[in-house]
Coordinates of C-alpha atoms and ligand atoms in Angstrom, one line a residue:
M616 CA -0.1 0.2 0.1
T617 CA 1.2 3.6 -0.7
Y618 CA 0.4 6.0 1.9
S619 CA -0.1 9.8 1.7
K620 CA 2.0 12.6 3.3
A621 CA -0.8 13.3 6.0
N622 CA -0.6 9.8 7.4
Y623 CA 0.9 9.4 11.0
K624 CA 2.1 6.2 13.1
T625 CA -0.5 7.2 15.7
D626 CA -3.3 6.4 13.2
K627 CA -5.4 3.2 13.0
F628 CA -6.6 3.8 9.6
L629 CA -4.6 5.9 6.9
K630 CA -5.4 7.5 3.8
L631 CA -4.6 6.1 0.7
G632 CA -1.7 7.4 -1.2
S633 CA -3.6 8.1 -4.6
Q634 CA -7.3 7.9 -4.8
N635 CA -9.0 6.4 -8.0
S636 CA -12.5 5.9 -6.7
K637 CA -15.8 7.4 -8.5
M638 CA -18.8 7.4 -6.4
G639 CA -21.8 8.4 -8.8
G640 CA -25.4 9.7 -7.9
I641 CA -25.4 12.9 -5.6
L642 CA -21.5 13.3 -5.1
D643 CA -21.6 13.5 -9.1
K644 CA -24.3 16.3 -8.8
L645 CA -22.2 17.8 -5.9
I646 CA -19.1 17.8 -8.1
A647 CA -20.9 18.9 -11.3
F648 CA -22.3 21.8 -9.3
E649 CA -18.8 23.0 -7.8
K650 CA -17.5 23.0 -11.1
E651 CA -20.1 25.4 -12.5
N652 CA -20.7 27.3 -9.6
Q653 CA -17.4 27.7 -7.2
I654 CA -14.3 26.3 -7.3
Y655 CA -13.5 26.6 -11.1
N656 CA -14.4 30.2 -11.4
E657 CA -11.3 32.4 -11.5
T658 CA -13.0 35.4 -11.1
L659 CA -13.8 34.3 -7.8
W660 CA -10.4 33.4 -6.7
G661 CA -9.2 36.7 -7.8
R662 CA -11.6 38.9 -5.6
F663 CA -10.3 36.4 -2.7
I664 CA -6.6 37.5 -3.7
E665 CA -7.8 41.0 -3.8
I666 CA -8.7 40.9 0.0
F667 CA -5.0 40.9 0.8
T668 CA -4.2 43.9 -1.6
Y669 CA -5.4 46.3 0.9
P670 CA -6.6 46.5 4.4
S671 CA -10.0 45.1 3.6
D672 CA -10.9 43.9 7.1
V673 CA -10.1 46.8 9.2
G674 CA -13.2 48.7 8.8
D675 CA -15.2 46.2 10.3
R676 CA -13.0 43.8 11.9
G677 CA -14.0 41.3 9.4
W678 CA -13.2 37.5 8.2
R679 CA -13.0 38.2 4.3
C680 CA -9.5 36.8 5.2
E681 CA -10.8 33.3 5.6
Y682 CA -12.2 33.0 2.2
W683 CA -9.5 32.1 0.0
G684 CA -8.0 29.6 2.6
K685 CA -11.1 28.0 3.3
M686 CA -12.1 27.5 -0.4
M687 CA -8.6 26.4 -1.3
R688 CA -8.7 23.7 1.3
G689 CA -11.9 22.2 -0.1
A690 CA -10.8 22.9 -3.8
A691 CA -7.4 21.0 -3.1
S692 CA -9.7 18.0 -1.5
V693 CA -12.1 17.9 -4.3
Y694 CA -9.0 17.7 -6.8
A695 CA -7.4 14.6 -5.1
Y696 CA -10.8 12.9 -5.8
T697 CA -11.3 14.2 -9.5
H698 CA -8.0 14.3 -10.7
D699 CA -9.3 16.8 -13.1
E700 CA -6.5 18.7 -14.9
E701 CA -8.9 21.9 -15.4
L702 CA -9.4 22.6 -11.6
Y703 CA -5.4 21.8 -11.0
S704 CA -4.7 24.4 -13.2
V705 CA -7.0 26.9 -11.9
L706 CA -5.6 26.3 -8.4
R707 CA -2.5 26.6 -9.5
K708 CA -3.2 29.9 -10.6
A709 CA -5.2 30.8 -7.6
V710 CA -2.1 29.5 -5.5
T711 CA 0.6 31.6 -7.3
G712 CA -1.6 34.5 -7.4
L713 CA -1.9 34.7 -3.8
L714 CA 1.9 34.2 -3.3
D715 CA 2.4 37.4 -5.5
V716 CA 0.8 39.6 -3.2
A717 CA 2.8 38.7 -0.3
E718 CA 4.7 41.7 1.3
E719 CA 8.4 42.3 1.2
D720 CA 8.6 40.4 4.9
G721 CA 6.4 37.7 3.8
R722 CA 3.2 39.1 5.5
I723 CA 0.0 38.5 4.0
S724 CA -3.0 40.0 5.7
S725 CA -6.3 42.1 5.1
Y726 CA -5.3 43.9 8.3
S727 CA -3.0 47.1 8.1
R728 CA 0.3 46.9 10.0
D729 CA -1.1 49.4 12.9
R730 CA -4.3 47.4 13.1
E731 CA -3.2 43.6 12.8
F732 CA -3.5 40.7 15.2
D733 CA -7.2 42.0 15.9
G734 CA -10.5 40.7 14.8
W735 CA -10.4 37.7 12.8
D736 CA -6.7 38.2 11.3
M737 CA -5.0 35.4 12.7
W738 CA -8.1 33.1 11.7
G739 CA -7.5 34.4 8.1
R740 CA -3.6 33.8 8.6
K741 CA -4.6 30.1 9.7
Y742 CA -6.8 29.7 6.6
I743 CA -3.9 31.0 4.3
M744 CA -1.3 28.5 5.7
L745 CA -4.3 25.6 5.8
G746 CA -4.8 26.4 2.2
L747 CA -1.5 26.3 1.1
Q748 CA -0.8 23.1 2.9
Y749 CA -3.9 21.3 1.2
F750 CA -2.7 22.4 -1.8
C751 CA 0.8 21.0 -1.4
E752 CA -0.5 17.7 -0.7
V753 CA -1.9 17.5 -4.2
C754 CA 1.0 19.5 -5.9
R755 CA 2.9 17.8 -8.5
E756 CA 5.4 20.4 -8.8
Q757 CA 8.4 20.4 -6.4
E758 CA 9.4 24.0 -7.3
L759 CA 5.7 25.4 -6.2
I760 CA 5.7 23.1 -3.1
D761 CA 9.0 24.7 -2.0
R762 CA 7.9 27.9 -2.7
C763 CA 4.4 27.5 -0.9
H764 CA 6.8 26.2 2.2
I765 CA 9.1 29.1 1.8
E766 CA 5.9 31.6 2.0
M767 CA 4.3 29.8 5.0
C768 CA 7.6 29.9 7.0
R769 CA 7.6 33.7 6.3
Q770 CA 3.9 34.0 7.1
L771 CA 4.8 32.0 10.5
D772 CA 8.0 33.7 11.3
Y773 CA 6.1 36.9 11.0
I774 CA 3.3 35.6 13.4
I775 CA 5.8 34.4 15.8
A776 CA 7.8 37.7 16.0
H777 CA 4.5 39.5 17.3
I778 CA 2.5 36.8 19.4
G779 CA 3.5 34.5 22.1
R780 CA 5.0 35.0 25.7
G781 CA 6.4 38.4 26.5
K782 CA 4.8 39.8 23.2
K783 CA 1.2 40.0 22.3
P784 CA -0.8 36.9 23.9
I785 CA -2.5 34.7 21.2
T786 CA -5.8 35.2 23.2
S787 CA -5.6 38.9 23.0
A788 CA -5.3 38.8 19.1
S789 CA -9.1 38.7 18.8
R790 CA -11.7 40.1 20.7
H791 CA -14.2 37.1 20.0
W792 CA -14.7 33.7 21.8
L793 CA -11.8 34.3 24.0
G794 CA -9.3 33.9 21.5
A795 CA -10.4 30.6 20.3
N796 CA -10.4 31.5 16.9
S797 CA -6.7 32.8 16.8
C798 CA -5.9 29.7 18.8
S799 CA -7.3 27.5 16.1
V800 CA -3.7 28.7 14.2
L801 CA -2.5 25.6 15.9
E802 CA -3.3 22.9 13.2
P803 CA -1.2 24.6 10.3
V804 CA 1.6 25.6 12.9
V805 CA 1.9 21.6 13.7
R806 CA 1.6 20.7 10.3
L807 CA 4.4 23.4 9.1
Y808 CA 6.7 22.2 12.1
N809 CA 6.1 18.5 10.4
V810 CA 7.5 19.4 7.2
T811 CA 10.1 21.9 8.5
G812 CA 11.6 20.5 12.1
K813 CA 11.9 24.4 12.9
K814 CA 12.3 24.4 16.6
E815 CA 10.4 27.8 16.9
Y816 CA 7.4 26.2 15.3
K817 CA 7.2 23.4 17.8
D818 CA 7.7 26.0 20.6
F819 CA 4.8 27.9 19.3
A820 CA 2.7 25.1 19.4
D821 CA 3.8 24.4 22.8
Y822 CA 2.6 27.9 23.8
I823 CA -0.7 27.5 22.2
V824 CA -1.4 24.2 23.6
D825 CA -0.5 25.5 27.0
V826 CA -3.0 28.5 26.4
C827 CA -5.9 26.2 25.7
Y828 CA -5.2 24.1 28.8
G829 CA -5.9 27.3 30.6
N830 CA -2.3 28.2 32.0
E831 CA -2.3 31.7 30.3
A832 CA -5.7 32.9 30.1
E833 CA -9.3 32.2 30.7
L834 CA -9.6 30.0 27.5
N835 CA -9.4 26.7 29.2
I836 CA -11.3 24.4 26.4
F837 CA -8.6 21.5 26.4
K838 CA -8.7 21.5 30.1
A839 CA -12.2 21.2 30.2
A840 CA -12.5 18.3 27.8
L841 CA -9.7 16.6 29.5
E842 CA -11.2 16.7 33.2
D843 CA -14.4 15.7 31.5
K844 CA -16.8 17.3 33.7
L845 CA -18.5 19.5 31.3
D846 CA -20.5 19.2 28.1
P847 CA -19.4 21.8 25.4
H848 CA -22.1 24.2 25.8
Q849 CA -20.6 24.3 29.5
Y850 CA -17.2 25.4 28.4
C851 CA -15.9 28.9 28.7
E852 CA -17.0 29.8 25.4
Q853 CA -19.4 27.8 23.2
K854 CA -18.8 29.0 19.6
A855 CA -19.0 25.3 18.0
Y856 CA -16.9 25.9 14.8
E857 CA -14.0 27.7 16.5
T858 CA -13.9 25.3 19.4
M859 CA -13.9 22.4 17.0
S860 CA -11.0 23.9 14.9
C861 CA -8.9 24.3 18.2
F862 CA -9.5 20.6 18.8
E863 CA -8.4 19.9 15.0
G864 CA -5.2 21.5 16.0
L865 CA -4.7 19.3 19.3
M866 CA -5.1 16.0 17.5
E867 CA -2.2 17.1 15.1
Y868 CA -0.3 17.9 18.3
Y869 CA -0.9 14.7 19.8
R870 CA 0.0 13.0 16.2
L871 CA 3.4 14.9 16.7
T872 CA 4.1 14.5 20.5
G873 CA 2.2 10.7 21.3
E874 CA 1.5 12.5 24.6
E875 CA -1.8 10.3 25.7
K876 CA -3.5 13.2 27.7
H877 CA -3.9 15.2 24.3
L878 CA -5.7 12.1 22.7
K879 CA -7.8 11.7 25.7
A880 CA -9.0 15.2 25.8
C881 CA -10.2 14.8 21.8
L882 CA -12.0 11.9 22.3
N883 CA -13.6 13.2 25.6
F884 CA -14.8 16.4 23.8
A885 CA -15.8 14.2 20.5
R886 CA -17.9 11.8 22.8
R887 CA -19.4 14.8 24.4
V888 CA -20.3 16.3 21.3
L889 CA -21.9 13.5 19.9
E890 CA -23.9 12.7 23.1
S891 CA -25.2 16.3 24.0
E892 CA -24.9 18.2 20.5
I893 CA -25.7 16.5 17.7
S894 CA -28.8 17.0 16.1
V895 CA -31.2 14.8 14.0
I896 CA -29.9 16.1 11.0
G897 CA -26.1 16.1 12.1
C898 CA -25.3 19.6 13.0
C899 CA -24.9 21.2 16.5
G900 CA -26.3 24.3 18.0
C901 CA -29.9 25.7 17.8
T902 CA -28.7 29.1 19.4
H903 CA -27.4 30.2 16.0
E904 CA -23.9 29.2 16.0
L905 CA -23.1 28.1 19.4
F906 CA -23.1 25.1 21.3
D907 CA -26.2 24.8 23.4
N908 CA -27.2 21.3 24.3
T909 CA -28.7 20.5 20.7
R910 CA -29.6 17.1 22.2
L911 CA -32.6 19.0 23.9
S912 CA -32.7 22.4 22.2
Q913 CA -33.5 20.6 19.0
V914 CA -37.2 20.2 20.0
D915 CA -37.5 23.5 21.9
P916 CA -40.2 25.6 20.4
Q917 CA -38.3 28.8 21.8
K918 CA -35.4 28.3 19.7
D919 CA -36.6 29.6 16.6
G920 CA -33.9 31.8 15.2
I921 CA -31.2 30.5 12.7
M922 CA -29.7 27.5 13.7
Q923 CA -27.2 24.7 12.6
E924 CA -24.6 26.5 10.5
T925 CA -23.5 24.6 7.2
C926 CA -19.8 25.8 8.6
V927 CA -20.4 23.8 11.9
S928 CA -21.6 20.6 9.7
V929 CA -18.3 20.8 7.5
T930 CA -16.1 21.0 10.4
W931 CA -17.9 18.4 12.6
M932 CA -17.6 16.1 9.3
K933 CA -14.0 16.9 9.0
F934 CA -12.9 16.7 12.7
C935 CA -15.1 13.2 12.5
G936 CA -12.4 12.3 9.4
Q937 CA -9.5 12.9 11.4
L938 CA -11.0 10.8 14.7
L939 CA -11.9 8.1 12.4
R940 CA -8.3 7.9 11.2
L941 CA -6.7 8.3 14.5
T942 CA -9.3 5.8 16.2
G943 CA -10.5 3.4 13.6
D944 CA -14.0 3.6 15.5
Y945 CA -16.8 3.4 12.9
R946 CA -18.9 5.7 15.0
Y947 CA -17.3 8.7 13.5
A948 CA -17.8 7.2 9.9
D949 CA -21.3 6.9 10.8
A950 CA -21.4 10.5 12.0
I951 CA -20.0 11.6 8.8
E952 CA -22.7 10.1 7.0
Q953 CA -25.3 11.5 8.8
T954 CA -24.1 15.1 8.6
F955 CA -23.4 14.7 4.6
F956 CA -26.7 13.4 3.5
N957 CA -28.8 15.5 5.8
A958 CA -27.5 18.8 7.1
F959 CA -24.7 19.2 4.3
L960 CA -26.7 18.1 1.4
G961 CA -29.7 20.1 2.4
A962 CA -27.5 23.5 2.1
A963 CA -26.7 22.9 -1.6
N964 CA -28.4 25.5 -3.3
F965 CA -29.3 23.4 -6.7
P966 CA -31.7 25.7 -8.0
L967 CA -29.3 28.8 -7.8
K968 CA -32.1 30.8 -5.6
P969 CA -31.0 34.4 -4.9
F970 CA -30.7 35.2 -1.2
T971 CA -31.6 38.6 0.3
H972 CA -29.5 39.9 3.0
I973 CA -30.5 43.3 4.7
V974 CA -27.3 45.2 6.2
S975 CA -27.9 47.6 9.0
G976 CA -26.5 48.6 12.6
R977 CA -23.0 49.0 13.2
G978 CA -21.4 51.8 11.1
I979 CA -24.1 51.6 8.7
T980 CA -26.7 54.3 9.0
E981 CA -29.2 53.0 6.3
H982 CA -30.7 49.2 5.7
I983 CA -28.8 48.0 2.3
E984 CA -30.5 45.0 0.7
I985 CA -28.5 42.9 -1.2
R986 CA -29.6 40.1 -3.6
G987 CA -27.4 37.5 -5.1
V988 CA -26.9 33.8 -5.1
L989 CA -24.4 31.9 -3.4
P990 CA -24.3 28.1 -3.7
F991 CA -24.6 26.7 -0.3
D992 CA -27.3 27.8 2.4
S993 CA -25.8 28.9 5.9
Y994 CA -28.7 27.5 8.4
S995 CA -30.9 24.6 8.5
P996 CA -34.1 24.5 10.1
L997 CA -35.1 21.6 12.4
R998 CA -38.6 22.3 13.2
A999 CA -41.1 24.1 10.7
G1000 CA -39.4 26.8 9.1
R1001 CA -37.6 27.9 6.0
R1002 CA -34.2 27.6 4.1
G1003 CA -32.3 30.8 2.9
K1004 CA -33.0 32.9 6.1
Q1005 CA -29.7 34.7 6.4
I1006 CA -26.5 34.4 5.0
G1007 CA -23.8 33.3 7.3
G1008 CA -20.6 35.3 7.6
M1009 CA -21.5 37.6 4.9
K1010 CA -19.1 40.5 3.7
L1011 CA -19.3 42.9 1.2
D1012 CA -16.5 44.1 -0.8
P1013 CA -16.1 47.8 -2.2
K1014 CA -17.6 46.4 -5.5
G1015 CA -20.9 45.6 -3.9
T1016 CA -20.1 41.8 -4.6
F1017 CA -20.1 39.3 -1.3
Y1018 CA -19.4 36.1 0.0
G1019 CA -20.0 34.3 3.0
C1020 CA -18.1 31.8 5.2
C1021 CA -20.5 28.6 4.8
A1022 CA -20.2 28.9 1.0
C1023 CA -16.6 28.8 1.3
I1024 CA -16.4 25.8 3.3
A1025 CA -18.9 23.5 1.2
P1026 CA -16.1 22.0 -0.8
M1027 CA -14.3 20.6 2.3
G1028 CA -17.5 18.8 2.9
I1029 CA -17.3 16.9 -0.3
G1030 CA -13.7 16.2 0.5
T1031 CA -14.4 14.8 3.7
L1032 CA -16.8 12.0 2.1
T1033 CA -14.5 11.0 -0.6
E1034 CA -11.3 10.9 1.5
T1035 CA -12.6 8.5 3.9
A1036 CA -14.8 6.4 1.7
L1037 CA -11.8 3.8 1.3
L1038 CA -9.0 3.6 4.1
C1039 CA -6.3 1.4 4.5
S1040 CA -5.5 -0.3 7.9
E1041 CA -2.8 -2.6 9.2
N1042 CA -4.4 -5.5 7.8
G1043 CA -5.9 -4.3 4.6
L1044 CA -8.9 -2.1 3.4
V1045 CA -11.5 -0.4 5.1
I1046 CA -14.9 0.4 3.2
N1047 CA -16.9 3.1 4.6
S1048 CA -19.2 4.3 1.9
Y1049 CA -21.3 1.8 -0.5
M1050 CA -22.4 4.8 -3.1
N1051 CA -22.8 3.5 -6.5
G1052 CA -19.6 3.4 -8.6
Y1053 CA -16.2 1.9 -7.7
L1054 CA -13.2 2.3 -5.0
T1055 CA -9.8 1.2 -6.0
A1056 CA -6.4 0.6 -4.2
D1057 CA -3.4 -0.9 -5.3
G1058 CA -4.8 -2.8 -8.1
V1059 CA -7.9 -4.0 -6.5
R1060 CA -10.9 -2.4 -7.8
F1061 CA -14.4 -2.9 -6.1
D1062 CA -17.4 -2.1 -8.1
I1063 CA -20.4 -1.2 -6.3
E1064 CA -23.9 -1.3 -7.6
S1065 CA -26.5 0.2 -5.1
G1066 CA -28.8 2.8 -4.6
Y1067 CA -27.2 3.8 -1.4
P1068 CA -27.7 5.8 0.9
Y1069 CA -31.8 5.8 -0.1
D1070 CA -31.6 2.1 -0.5
G1071 CA -30.0 -0.7 1.4
K1072 CA -29.3 -3.3 -1.1
I1073 CA -25.5 -3.5 -2.4
K1074 CA -23.5 -5.6 -4.1
I1075 CA -19.8 -5.3 -4.4
T1076 CA -17.8 -7.0 -7.1
V1077 CA -14.2 -7.4 -6.7
N1078 CA -11.9 -6.8 -9.4
G1079 CA -8.3 -7.9 -8.8
E1080 CA -6.6 -10.6 -6.7
G1081 CA -4.8 -10.5 -3.2
E1082 CA -4.9 -11.7 0.1
F1083 CA -6.0 -9.1 2.9
E1084 CA -8.6 -8.1 5.2
L1085 CA -11.8 -6.3 4.0
A1086 CA -13.5 -4.3 6.9
L1087 CA -17.1 -3.4 5.7
R1088 CA -18.7 -0.9 7.9
I1089 CA -22.3 -1.7 9.2
P1090 CA -23.7 1.5 10.3
A1091 CA -25.2 1.4 13.9
W1092 CA -28.5 2.5 12.1
S1093 CA -28.8 -1.0 10.5
K1094 CA -30.9 -3.0 12.8
E1095 CA -31.0 -6.1 10.6
T1096 CA -28.2 -6.8 8.3
S1097 CA -27.2 -9.8 5.9
L1098 CA -24.0 -10.6 4.3
K1099 CA -22.9 -12.8 2.1
V1100 CA -19.6 -13.4 0.2
N1101 CA -19.9 -15.5 -3.0
G1102 CA -23.4 -16.7 -1.8
E1103 CA -22.3 -18.0 1.5
A1104 CA -23.6 -16.2 4.9
V1105 CA -21.3 -14.4 7.0
T1106 CA -21.7 -13.3 10.7
V1107 CA -22.3 -9.7 10.8
E1108 CA -22.2 -7.1 13.6
V1109 CA -22.6 -3.4 14.1
G1110 CA -19.4 -2.0 13.3
Y1111 CA -16.5 -3.1 11.0
T1112 CA -17.2 -6.5 9.9
K1113 CA -13.6 -8.3 8.8
I1114 CA -13.3 -10.6 6.3
N1115 CA -10.0 -12.0 5.9
R1116 CA -9.3 -14.1 2.8
K1117 CA -7.8 -14.6 -0.6
W1118 CA -9.8 -12.4 -2.9
T1119 CA -10.1 -13.5 -6.4
N1120 CA -11.5 -11.7 -9.6
G1121 CA -15.2 -11.8 -9.7
D1122 CA -15.7 -12.2 -5.9
V1123 CA -19.2 -11.0 -5.1
I1124 CA -20.0 -9.3 -1.7
E1125 CA -24.1 -8.8 -1.2
L1126 CA -24.6 -6.6 1.9
C1127 CA -28.1 -6.0 2.6
L1128 CA -28.7 -2.8 5.4
D1129 CA -31.7 -2.2 7.1
D1130 CA -33.4 0.8 4.9
S1131 CA -36.8 0.6 6.8
V1132 CA -38.4 3.4 8.2
Y1133 CA -38.0 3.7 11.6
P1134 CA -39.4 6.6 13.9
I1135 CA -37.2 8.7 16.4
L1136 CA -38.3 10.0 19.5
P1137 CA -36.8 13.4 21.2
P1138 CA -34.5 12.3 24.6
E1139 CA -36.7 11.1 27.5
D1140 CA -35.8 14.2 29.6
S1141 CA -36.8 16.6 27.2
P1142 CA -39.4 18.8 28.6
C1143 CA -41.0 18.4 24.6
K1144 CA -40.6 14.9 24.4
D1145 CA -44.2 14.3 23.7
N1146 CA -44.7 17.0 21.1
Y1147 CA -42.2 15.6 18.5
I1148 CA -41.4 12.8 16.3
A1149 CA -38.8 12.4 13.3
L1150 CA -38.5 9.6 10.8
R1151 CA -35.7 8.2 9.1
K1152 CA -34.8 5.5 6.6
G1153 CA -31.3 4.2 7.0
A1154 CA -29.0 7.3 7.6
I1155 CA -31.6 9.5 5.8
V1156 CA -34.1 11.6 7.8
L1157 CA -37.3 12.1 6.3
A1158 CA -39.0 15.5 6.4
L1159 CA -42.3 17.5 5.6
D1160 CA -42.1 20.3 2.9
K1161 CA -44.8 22.6 2.6
R1162 CA -45.4 21.7 -1.3
I1163 CA -46.5 18.1 -0.5
S1164 CA -47.6 18.2 3.4
D1165 CA -48.2 21.0 6.0
P1166 CA -45.1 21.2 8.1
R1167 CA -47.1 22.8 11.0
A1168 CA -49.8 20.2 11.2
K1169 CA -49.6 17.1 13.8
V1170 CA -48.9 13.9 12.8
L1171 CA -50.1 10.5 13.8
L1172 CA -47.2 8.4 13.5
P1173 CA -46.7 5.0 15.7
E1174 CA -43.9 6.0 18.1
S1175 CA -42.1 2.4 17.7
G1176 CA -40.9 -0.3 15.3
K1177 CA -41.3 -0.5 11.4
L1178 CA -43.5 1.9 9.9
E1179 CA -45.2 0.7 6.5
F1180 CA -44.5 2.7 3.7
C1181 CA -44.8 3.1 -0.1
E1182 CA -42.6 5.1 -2.7
L1183 CA -45.1 7.9 -4.1
E1184 CA -44.6 10.0 -7.0
C1185 CA -43.9 13.6 -6.7
D1186 CA -44.5 16.3 -9.0
A1187 CA -44.7 19.2 -6.7
L1188 CA -40.7 19.1 -6.2
P1189 CA -38.3 19.5 -9.1
Y1190 CA -35.9 17.2 -7.6
Y1191 CA -35.8 14.8 -4.4
N1192 CA -33.9 11.7 -3.5
L1193 CA -36.9 9.8 -1.9
S1194 CA -40.6 10.5 -1.8
L1195 CA -42.4 8.2 0.6
G1196 CA -46.1 7.7 1.7
V1197 CA -45.8 6.6 5.4
K1198 CA -48.7 4.9 7.0
Q1199 CA -50.1 6.7 10.1
K1200 CA -52.0 5.3 13.1
D1201 CA -55.3 6.2 11.4
G1202 CA -54.5 4.6 8.4
S1203 CA -53.9 7.9 6.3
I1204 CA -50.6 8.5 4.4
L1205 CA -48.1 11.0 5.2
H1206 CA -46.1 12.2 2.2
V1207 CA -42.6 12.7 3.0
V1208 CA -39.1 13.5 1.5
D1209 CA -35.6 13.0 2.4
Y1210 CA -34.6 16.2 4.3
A1211 CA -31.8 17.3 2.0
S1212 CA -34.6 17.8 -0.8
A1213 CA -37.1 19.8 1.2
G1214 CA -37.2 23.4 1.7
T1215 CA -35.4 23.8 -1.7
T1216 CA -37.0 26.8 -2.7
F1217 CA -35.1 28.7 0.1
D1218 CA -37.9 30.7 0.9
N1219 CA -41.4 30.4 2.7
E1220 CA -43.0 28.5 -0.2
S1221 CA -41.3 25.2 0.9
E1222 CA -41.2 25.6 4.6
C1223 CA -39.9 22.1 6.0
A1224 CA -39.5 20.4 9.3
A1225 CA -37.3 17.4 10.2
W1226 CA -39.0 17.5 13.5
L1227 CA -42.8 16.6 13.3
E1228 CA -45.3 17.9 15.6
R1229 CA -47.6 15.4 17.1
Ligands
ZN2727 ZN1 -20.6 29.5 8.1

């Protein structure tokens, strides 16, 4: 097996060195959509580079500086899957264009020197380094890789000259979230140390880790995770995306140092997010973008503002991808899938509906209404509500164009699914995704025929030969599973079922996952536990959409067991992945669609709900 550069001795599962896989259906649609509307757009890259040619973020202490790196990180990971030459040349140009705007001493910032290391400046510098690092992983030209490394070092040298002990504390390099946003620079710092071995970078990483353990300032998120007494919504700050980003850095730091306490902190944090924060669609936070004990708040009718941010969905998936590789624990692959096919896919603005954004308040005396199209939506409703409510992280530029944080992070969502679909372990290969298409590794190709994730029947034909262990992920949601290899039944269990044999050309694996429709009830300790119910078919959450069923009407669904259902034609929706009629207690049929296909007019015409009132 050939391993990619980003693999570590600490990891149970490793990324394959070169991917050559194709997963059709919804993934094809997403990648074609990206091609048309985002990562191939040279004008858009140009706009994101221009941000660094003047102090564009100083006026509102903004985060325009995150756009370039955030989109580059995702775009490079999409390229790792598609190997499309056209995309490579667009990204190459976007990278050299960025490097060209570095100042003489290496500084790349959207803040002026007299106002730097405030607001989101450090956050933006983090994304520049991350974007370059992800590009370097797919870059084929050593000269360009070397140039990226030189520029990243100049960036980081400049940061270290100004931030640290005896200088400006990193927690003071922002006025938000106790400085957690700034501390998340840890991840690219460790990664750059791995490449360069420069002692100053390790010292700087040590310093940030020390800060986040509460040894320098109020920010003590790593300490809270290690002690394991609080849920994330009880931490000193609760911003979901920024906090998870710091833990991504801690994971890299653990890989570097091998110190068990850092792994323990990451795993405690992840477990508590899973237990207390993940909603039915796989995102966190019903109080705008904060951890807020989503387990309960997702069925709290008082939480009626924006919720379930797309940046949180993608960062959670990415974090889970790291945890999956680190631990080999299938639950993180289950979690990626839950988020991907529900919260994340539902945010894709396939019909390209324009969003309206009203700018008012701080520094702006009049209301300005802006209309424009972004490829991804920012907030997802859980109880009856609409999509397209607000553009998260929206920032204007002087030409009147704008962009948003959630649109920029979206390509990384795609990359997370594709890079974890097939992994390798010490003994062989691990299949996590069963989407129709093929997965290949070292001369063996697995041809997959399926309607997954909307249908549970999966046929895998082996093309190639070799003796190795094949681990198949059996998701926890599959209550009844059957597995056959060349017609012979194999015992399965939830988690990874491992088949160790000499594989020969034409071997057939038939996997049947439980795709029955089941009800989901709110947690027992929820004050609203009798008021709501949700439905799932496999990993797919089913939803009401005003175009087919009133999302505010009370339903009469059975509370347990498998629910009877049939497929329904649906002319009212221009596209959908599932359209089902589910039989209610009174014999009536409730028309539902998959959550990602609900609400897709992005306005009140298609109000939708994942939690149904009862
Ligand atoms: Zn966002």
